Coordinates of C-alpha atoms in Angstrom, one line a residue:
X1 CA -31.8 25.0 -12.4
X2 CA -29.3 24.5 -9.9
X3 CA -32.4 22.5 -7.8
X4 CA -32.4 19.6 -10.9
X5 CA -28.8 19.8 -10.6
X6 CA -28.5 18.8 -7.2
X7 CA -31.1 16.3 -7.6
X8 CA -28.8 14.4 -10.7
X9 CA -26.1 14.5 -7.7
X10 CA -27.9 13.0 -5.5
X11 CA -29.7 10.3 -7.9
X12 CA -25.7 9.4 -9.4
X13 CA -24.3 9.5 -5.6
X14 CA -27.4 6.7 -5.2
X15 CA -26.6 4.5 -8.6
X16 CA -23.0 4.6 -6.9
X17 CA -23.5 3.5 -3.4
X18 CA -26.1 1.1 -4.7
X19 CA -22.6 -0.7 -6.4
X20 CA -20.9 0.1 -3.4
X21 CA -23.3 -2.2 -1.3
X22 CA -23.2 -5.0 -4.4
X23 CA -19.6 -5.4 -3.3
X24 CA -19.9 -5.3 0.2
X25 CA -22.2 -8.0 0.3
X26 CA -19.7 -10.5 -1.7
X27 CA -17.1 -9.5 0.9
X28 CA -18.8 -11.1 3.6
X29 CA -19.1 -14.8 1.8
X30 CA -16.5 -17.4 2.6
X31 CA -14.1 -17.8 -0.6
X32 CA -14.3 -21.6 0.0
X33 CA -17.8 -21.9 0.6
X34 CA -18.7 -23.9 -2.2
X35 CA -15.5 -26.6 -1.9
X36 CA -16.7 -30.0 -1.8
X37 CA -13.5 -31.9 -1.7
X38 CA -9.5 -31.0 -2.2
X39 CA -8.5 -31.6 -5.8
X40 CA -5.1 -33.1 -5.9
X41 CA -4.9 -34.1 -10.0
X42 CA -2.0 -33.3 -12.4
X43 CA -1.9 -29.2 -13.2
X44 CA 0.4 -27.5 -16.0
X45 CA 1.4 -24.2 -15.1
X46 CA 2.1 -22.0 -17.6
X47 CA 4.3 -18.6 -18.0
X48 CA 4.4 -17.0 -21.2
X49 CA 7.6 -14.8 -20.5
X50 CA 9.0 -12.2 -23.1
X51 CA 12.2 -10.3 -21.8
X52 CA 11.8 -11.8 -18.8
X53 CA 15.0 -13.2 -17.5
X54 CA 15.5 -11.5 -14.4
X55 CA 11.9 -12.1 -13.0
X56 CA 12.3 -15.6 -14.1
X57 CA 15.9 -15.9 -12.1
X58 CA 13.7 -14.9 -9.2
X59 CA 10.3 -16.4 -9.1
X60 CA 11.0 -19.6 -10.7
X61 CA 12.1 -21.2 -7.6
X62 CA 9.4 -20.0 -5.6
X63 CA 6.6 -21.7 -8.4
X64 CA 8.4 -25.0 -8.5
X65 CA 9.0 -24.8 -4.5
X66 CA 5.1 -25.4 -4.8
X67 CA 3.6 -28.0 -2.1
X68 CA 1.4 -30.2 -4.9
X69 CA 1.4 -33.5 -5.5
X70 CA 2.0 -33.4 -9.4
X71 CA 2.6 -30.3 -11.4
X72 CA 4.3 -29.3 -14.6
X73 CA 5.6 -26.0 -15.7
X74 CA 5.2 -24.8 -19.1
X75 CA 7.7 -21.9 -19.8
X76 CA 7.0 -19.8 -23.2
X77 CA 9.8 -17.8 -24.7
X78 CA 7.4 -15.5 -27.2
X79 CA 10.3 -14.5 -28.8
X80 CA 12.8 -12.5 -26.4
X81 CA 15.8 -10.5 -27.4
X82 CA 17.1 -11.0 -23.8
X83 CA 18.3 -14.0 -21.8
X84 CA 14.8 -15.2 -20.8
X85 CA 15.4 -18.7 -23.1
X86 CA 18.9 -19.3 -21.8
X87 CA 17.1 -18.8 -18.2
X88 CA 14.3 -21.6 -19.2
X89 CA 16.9 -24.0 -20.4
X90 CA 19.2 -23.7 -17.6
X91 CA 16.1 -24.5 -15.3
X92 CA 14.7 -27.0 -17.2
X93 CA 18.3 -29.1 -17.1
X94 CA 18.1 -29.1 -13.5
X95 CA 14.2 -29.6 -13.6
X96 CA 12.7 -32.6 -15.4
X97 CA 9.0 -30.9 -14.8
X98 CA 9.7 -28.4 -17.0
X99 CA 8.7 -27.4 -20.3
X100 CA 10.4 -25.0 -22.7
X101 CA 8.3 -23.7 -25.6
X102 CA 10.4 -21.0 -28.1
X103 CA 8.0 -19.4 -30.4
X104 CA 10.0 -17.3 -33.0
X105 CA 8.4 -13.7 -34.4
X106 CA 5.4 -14.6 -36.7
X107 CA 4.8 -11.4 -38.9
X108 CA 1.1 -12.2 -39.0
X109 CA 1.1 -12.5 -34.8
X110 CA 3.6 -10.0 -33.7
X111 CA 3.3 -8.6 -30.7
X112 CA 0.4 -10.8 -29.6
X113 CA 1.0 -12.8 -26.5
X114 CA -2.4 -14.9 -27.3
X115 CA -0.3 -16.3 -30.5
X116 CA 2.6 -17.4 -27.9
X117 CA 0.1 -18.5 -24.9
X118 CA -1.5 -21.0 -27.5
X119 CA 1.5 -22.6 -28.5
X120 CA 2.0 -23.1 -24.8
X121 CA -1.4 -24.6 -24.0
X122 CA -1.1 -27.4 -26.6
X123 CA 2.2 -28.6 -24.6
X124 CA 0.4 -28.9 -21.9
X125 CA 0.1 -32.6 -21.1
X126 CA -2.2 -31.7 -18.4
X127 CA -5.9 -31.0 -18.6
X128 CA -6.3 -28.3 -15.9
X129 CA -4.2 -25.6 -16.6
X130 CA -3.0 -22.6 -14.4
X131 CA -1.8 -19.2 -15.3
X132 CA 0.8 -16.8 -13.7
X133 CA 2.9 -14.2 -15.4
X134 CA 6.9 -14.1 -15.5
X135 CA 7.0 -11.3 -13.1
X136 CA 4.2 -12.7 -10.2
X137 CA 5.7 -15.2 -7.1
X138 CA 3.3 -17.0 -5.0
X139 CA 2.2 -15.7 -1.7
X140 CA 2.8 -19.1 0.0
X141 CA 3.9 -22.9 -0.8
X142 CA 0.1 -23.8 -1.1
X143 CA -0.5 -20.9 -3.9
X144 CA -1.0 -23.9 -6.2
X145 CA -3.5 -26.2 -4.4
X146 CA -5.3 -23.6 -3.3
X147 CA -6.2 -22.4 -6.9
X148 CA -6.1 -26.1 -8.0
X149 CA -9.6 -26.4 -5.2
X150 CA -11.5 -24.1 -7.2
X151 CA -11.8 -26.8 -9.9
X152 CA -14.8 -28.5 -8.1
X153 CA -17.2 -30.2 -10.0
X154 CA -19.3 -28.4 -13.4
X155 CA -16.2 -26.0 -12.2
X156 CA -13.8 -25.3 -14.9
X157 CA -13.2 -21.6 -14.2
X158 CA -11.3 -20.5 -11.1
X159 CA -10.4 -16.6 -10.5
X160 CA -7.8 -15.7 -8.2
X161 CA -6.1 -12.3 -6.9
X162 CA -3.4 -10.5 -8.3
X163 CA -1.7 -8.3 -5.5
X164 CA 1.1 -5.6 -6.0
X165 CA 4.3 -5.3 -3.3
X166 CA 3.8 -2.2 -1.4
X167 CA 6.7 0.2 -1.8
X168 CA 6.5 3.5 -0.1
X169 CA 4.6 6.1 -3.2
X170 CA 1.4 7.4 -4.0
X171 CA 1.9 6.1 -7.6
X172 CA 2.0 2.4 -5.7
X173 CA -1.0 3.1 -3.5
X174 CA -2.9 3.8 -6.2
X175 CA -2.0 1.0 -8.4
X176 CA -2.8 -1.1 -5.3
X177 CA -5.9 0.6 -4.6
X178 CA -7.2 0.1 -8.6
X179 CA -6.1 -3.7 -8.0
X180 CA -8.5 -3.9 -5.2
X181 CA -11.6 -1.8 -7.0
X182 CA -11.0 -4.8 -10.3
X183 CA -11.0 -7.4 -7.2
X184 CA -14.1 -6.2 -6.2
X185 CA -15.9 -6.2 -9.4
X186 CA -15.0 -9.1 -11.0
X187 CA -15.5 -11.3 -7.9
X188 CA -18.9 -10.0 -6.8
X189 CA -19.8 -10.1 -10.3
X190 CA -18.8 -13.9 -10.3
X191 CA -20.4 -14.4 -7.1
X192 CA -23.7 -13.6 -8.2
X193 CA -23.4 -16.2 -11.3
X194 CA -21.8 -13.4 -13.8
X195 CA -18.3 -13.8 -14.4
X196 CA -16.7 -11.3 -17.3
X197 CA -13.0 -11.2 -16.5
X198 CA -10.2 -12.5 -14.4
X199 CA -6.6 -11.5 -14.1
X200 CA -3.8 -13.2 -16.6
X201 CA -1.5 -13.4 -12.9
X202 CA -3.5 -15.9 -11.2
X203 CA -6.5 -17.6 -13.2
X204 CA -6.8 -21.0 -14.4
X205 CA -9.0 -23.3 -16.4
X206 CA -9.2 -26.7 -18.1
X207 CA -8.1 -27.7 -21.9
X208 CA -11.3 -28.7 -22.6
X209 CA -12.9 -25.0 -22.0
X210 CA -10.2 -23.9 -24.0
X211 CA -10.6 -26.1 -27.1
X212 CA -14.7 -26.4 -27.1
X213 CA -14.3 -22.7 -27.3
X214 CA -11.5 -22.4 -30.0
X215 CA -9.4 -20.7 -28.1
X216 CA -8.4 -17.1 -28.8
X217 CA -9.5 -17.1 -32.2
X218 CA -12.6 -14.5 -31.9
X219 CA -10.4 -11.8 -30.5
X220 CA -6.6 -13.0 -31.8
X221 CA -6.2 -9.8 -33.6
X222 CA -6.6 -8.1 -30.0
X223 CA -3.7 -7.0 -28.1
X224 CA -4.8 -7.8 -24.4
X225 CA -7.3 -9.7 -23.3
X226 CA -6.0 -13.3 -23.2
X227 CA -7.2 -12.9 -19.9
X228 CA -10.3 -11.0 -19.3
X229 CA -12.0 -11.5 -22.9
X230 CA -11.2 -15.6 -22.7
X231 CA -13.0 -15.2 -19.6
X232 CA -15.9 -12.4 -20.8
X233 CA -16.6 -15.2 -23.6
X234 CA -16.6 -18.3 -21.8
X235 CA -18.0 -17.8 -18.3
X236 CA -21.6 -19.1 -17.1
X237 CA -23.6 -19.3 -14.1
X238 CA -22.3 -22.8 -13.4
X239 CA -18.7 -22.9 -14.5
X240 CA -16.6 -20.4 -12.6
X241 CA -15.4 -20.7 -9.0
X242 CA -13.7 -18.0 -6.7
X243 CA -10.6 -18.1 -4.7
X244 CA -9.7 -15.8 -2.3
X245 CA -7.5 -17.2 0.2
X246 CA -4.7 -15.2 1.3
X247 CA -2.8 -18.4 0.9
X248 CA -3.8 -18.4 -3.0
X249 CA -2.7 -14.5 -3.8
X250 CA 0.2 -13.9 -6.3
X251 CA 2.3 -11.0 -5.8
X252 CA 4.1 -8.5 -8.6
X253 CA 6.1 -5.6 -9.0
X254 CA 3.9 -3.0 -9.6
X255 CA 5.0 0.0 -12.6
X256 CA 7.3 2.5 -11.3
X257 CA 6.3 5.6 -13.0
X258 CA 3.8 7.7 -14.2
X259 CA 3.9 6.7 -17.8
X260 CA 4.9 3.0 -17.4
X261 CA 1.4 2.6 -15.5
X262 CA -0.4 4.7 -17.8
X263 CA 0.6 2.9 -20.8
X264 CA -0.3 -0.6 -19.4
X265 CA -3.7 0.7 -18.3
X266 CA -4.3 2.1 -21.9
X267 CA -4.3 -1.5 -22.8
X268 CA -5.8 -2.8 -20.0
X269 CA -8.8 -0.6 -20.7
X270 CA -9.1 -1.4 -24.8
X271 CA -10.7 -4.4 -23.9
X272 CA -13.9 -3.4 -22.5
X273 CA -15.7 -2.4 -25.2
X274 CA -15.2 -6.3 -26.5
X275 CA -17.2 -7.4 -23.6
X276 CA -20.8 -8.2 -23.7
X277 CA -23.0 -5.3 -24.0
X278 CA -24.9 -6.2 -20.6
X279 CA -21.2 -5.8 -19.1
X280 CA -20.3 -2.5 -21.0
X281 CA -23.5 -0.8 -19.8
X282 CA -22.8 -2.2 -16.0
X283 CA -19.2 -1.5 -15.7
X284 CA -19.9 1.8 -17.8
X285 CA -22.6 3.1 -15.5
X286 CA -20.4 2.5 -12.4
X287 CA -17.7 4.7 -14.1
X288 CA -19.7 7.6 -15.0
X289 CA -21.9 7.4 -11.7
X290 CA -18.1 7.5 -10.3
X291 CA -17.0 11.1 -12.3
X292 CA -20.4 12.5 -12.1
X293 CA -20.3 12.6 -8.3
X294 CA -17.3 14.0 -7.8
X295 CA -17.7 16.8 -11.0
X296 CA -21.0 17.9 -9.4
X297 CA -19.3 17.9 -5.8
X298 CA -17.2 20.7 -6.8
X299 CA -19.5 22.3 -8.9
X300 CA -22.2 22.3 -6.6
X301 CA -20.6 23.1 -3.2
X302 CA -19.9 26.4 -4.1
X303 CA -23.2 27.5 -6.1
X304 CA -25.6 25.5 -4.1
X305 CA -26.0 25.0 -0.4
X306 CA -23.2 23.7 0.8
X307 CA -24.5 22.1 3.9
X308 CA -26.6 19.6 1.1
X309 CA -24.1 19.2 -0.6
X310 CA -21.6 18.1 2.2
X311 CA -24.2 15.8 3.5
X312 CA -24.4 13.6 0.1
X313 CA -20.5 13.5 0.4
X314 CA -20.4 12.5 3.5
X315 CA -23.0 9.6 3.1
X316 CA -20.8 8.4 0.0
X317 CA -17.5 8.2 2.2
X318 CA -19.4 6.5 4.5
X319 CA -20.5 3.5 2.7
X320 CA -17.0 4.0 1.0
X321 CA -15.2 3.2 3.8
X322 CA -17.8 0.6 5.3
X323 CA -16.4 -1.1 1.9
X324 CA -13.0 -1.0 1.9
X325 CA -12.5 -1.4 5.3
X326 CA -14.0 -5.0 4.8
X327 CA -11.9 -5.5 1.3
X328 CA -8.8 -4.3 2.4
X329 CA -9.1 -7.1 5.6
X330 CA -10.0 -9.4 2.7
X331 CA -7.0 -9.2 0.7
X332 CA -4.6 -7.7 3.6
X333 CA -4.6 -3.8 2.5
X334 CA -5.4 -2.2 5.4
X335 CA -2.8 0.5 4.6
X336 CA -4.7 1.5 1.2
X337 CA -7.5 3.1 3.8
X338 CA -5.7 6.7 5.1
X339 CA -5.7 7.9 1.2
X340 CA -8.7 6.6 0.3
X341 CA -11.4 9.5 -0.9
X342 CA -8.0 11.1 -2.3
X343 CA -7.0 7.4 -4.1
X344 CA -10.3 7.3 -5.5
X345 CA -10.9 11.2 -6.9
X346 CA -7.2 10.5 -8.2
X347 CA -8.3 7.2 -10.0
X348 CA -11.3 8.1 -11.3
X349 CA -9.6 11.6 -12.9
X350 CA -7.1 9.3 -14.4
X351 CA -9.7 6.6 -16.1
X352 CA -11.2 9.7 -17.7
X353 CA -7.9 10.7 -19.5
X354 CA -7.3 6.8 -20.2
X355 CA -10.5 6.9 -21.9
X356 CA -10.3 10.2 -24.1
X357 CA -6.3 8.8 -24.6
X358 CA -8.0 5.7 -25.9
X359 CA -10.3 7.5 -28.3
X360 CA -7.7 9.0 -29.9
X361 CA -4.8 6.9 -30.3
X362 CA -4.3 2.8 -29.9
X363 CA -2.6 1.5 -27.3
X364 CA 0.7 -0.4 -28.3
X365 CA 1.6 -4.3 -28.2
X366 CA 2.0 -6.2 -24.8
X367 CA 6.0 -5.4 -24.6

């Protein structure tokens, strides 16, 4: 019995390394490979903001400090108790490229940011359009024309990197460290002409995607997912570009405690089982191929022979660390690699609460 056991070990420590080595070989393409030409037409950015006025105070300045030839900012106000709309205004006086867009509470829409981000995007005179949240700041000057390359020709997609600051806890490393594992999916996944998500702090795409496709209207009565499910339902093998570039990152304030984190993540997670069912299984099997090993680690290497047992581990770190010490040179978190097995047992113990946290309760609106 405990033979079949350890043969399930080894064949779910396989299905996982196998995913391991999918990433890995993304991480060795160049993120601007497939760039023809710079693309220097018009862009609206676009914030939707709600109780956001400090953030706004501070990142503002760095988004309109942006080295690009024409730009506009389109600021949403979905309906703050706060100062986030006096913030706006204030800007947009001293400003003429901005654009202020108040959206009041709707009772049918409340506590849906899609509701707020479409008002936005009709505002937009612009037809490419680039997203960033309230609380992100670009990594450099050229954050903008960076992202603003990915729209290449049959391109209308471009995914881009959300980072977290690092601040000195294991609460941060690990929210960095989940940041990277996304980065790593939903890029290699793109690379290989399957695109199901990007991330709401740095993504873009044109009007035109967003109006052939009518929007947010399949999945409005969502809470999240005006990122990742836009994305999950209008991706192809031909439409979506990746950028990469350090130059191109956005940076955030990552949640300070415990139940902050675990709250956003709750929501984070309610989206998946929206996505295609190709996507589900994919994403799904990497998960459980993820608990699996390390359940049958400790169940194993004190029943069964150790030395076996030990050697399976071992093979996994390896090609663990063979990984992410390519990513984290990628997008510049070498740190993230002293924790990592202990990142990654804590992570995956943490998705499985999400999940059983999930199938009881719903998670709450976006703020």
């Amino acid at each position: 019995m405990l033979l079949i056991v350890f043969y399930c070990f080894v064949a779910v420590t396989a299905i996982n390394v196998c995913y391991y080595f999918s990433f890995y070989s993304f991480l060795f393409a160049k993120p601007n490979s497939h760039l023809q030409a710079k693309v220097t037409t018009p862009i609206s950015v676009i914030i939707c903001a709600k109780n956001e006025a400090e953030n706004l105070r501070e990142n503002l300045p760095k988004i309109l400090a942006q080295k690009y030839s024409e730009f506009e900012l389109i600021l949403i106000n979905d309906a703050s108790y706060d100062d986030t709309l006096e913030v706006m205004e204030d800007f947009q006086l001293r400003d003429s490229r901005i654009v202020v867009v108040n959206v009041q509470s709707n009772e049918r829409f409340w506590g849906n940011k899609k509701y707020a981000l479409t008002l936005g995007i009709k505002k937009a005179k612009y037809e490419k359009l680039v997203f960033t949240d309230a609380d992100c700041y670009p990594a450099s000057e050229n954050w903008l024309a960076e992202m603003a390359n990915g729209f290449q020709p049959e391109k209308s997609i471009v995914l881009g990197y959300g980072a977290y600051q690092t601040e000195k806890s294991f609460l941060n490393k690990l929210i960095r460290f989940e940041t990277l594992l996304t980065a790593l999916q939903y890029f290699s996944s793109a690379k290989r002409g399957r695109a199901y998500m990007g991330v709401g702090r740095n993504l873009a795409y044109t009007a035109e995607e967003f109006y052939e496709n009518k929007g947010f209207v399949s999945h409005m009565h969502i809470l999240s997912g005006d990122d990742d499910l836009f994305i999950n339902q209008i991706a192809s093998k031909k439409n979506t570009s990746i950028i990469y570039t350090p130059d191109s990152f956005t940076f955030s304030k990552a949640k300070s405690t415990w139940k902050q984190w675990f709250a956003q993540k709750r929501r984070h997670v309610s989206t998946a089982k929206y996505y295609k069912k190709t996507q589900q299984l994919k994403l799904g099997l990497f998960y459980l191929s993820q608990f699996w090993f390390w359940f049958l680690s400790f169940v194993l290497v004190g029943l069964f022979n150790w030395q076996w047992v030990l050697g399976v581990v071992l093979l996994r770190t390896f090609v663990l660390y063979l990984t992410y010490a390519k990513a984290t040179k990628v997008f510049q978190e070498k740190a993230l690699l002293w924790w990592l097995p202990f990142q990654d047992l804590t992570l995956v113990s943490l998705q499985m609460l999400i999940f059983i946290r999930n199938s009881i309760a719903k998670p709450i609106h976006w703020k």
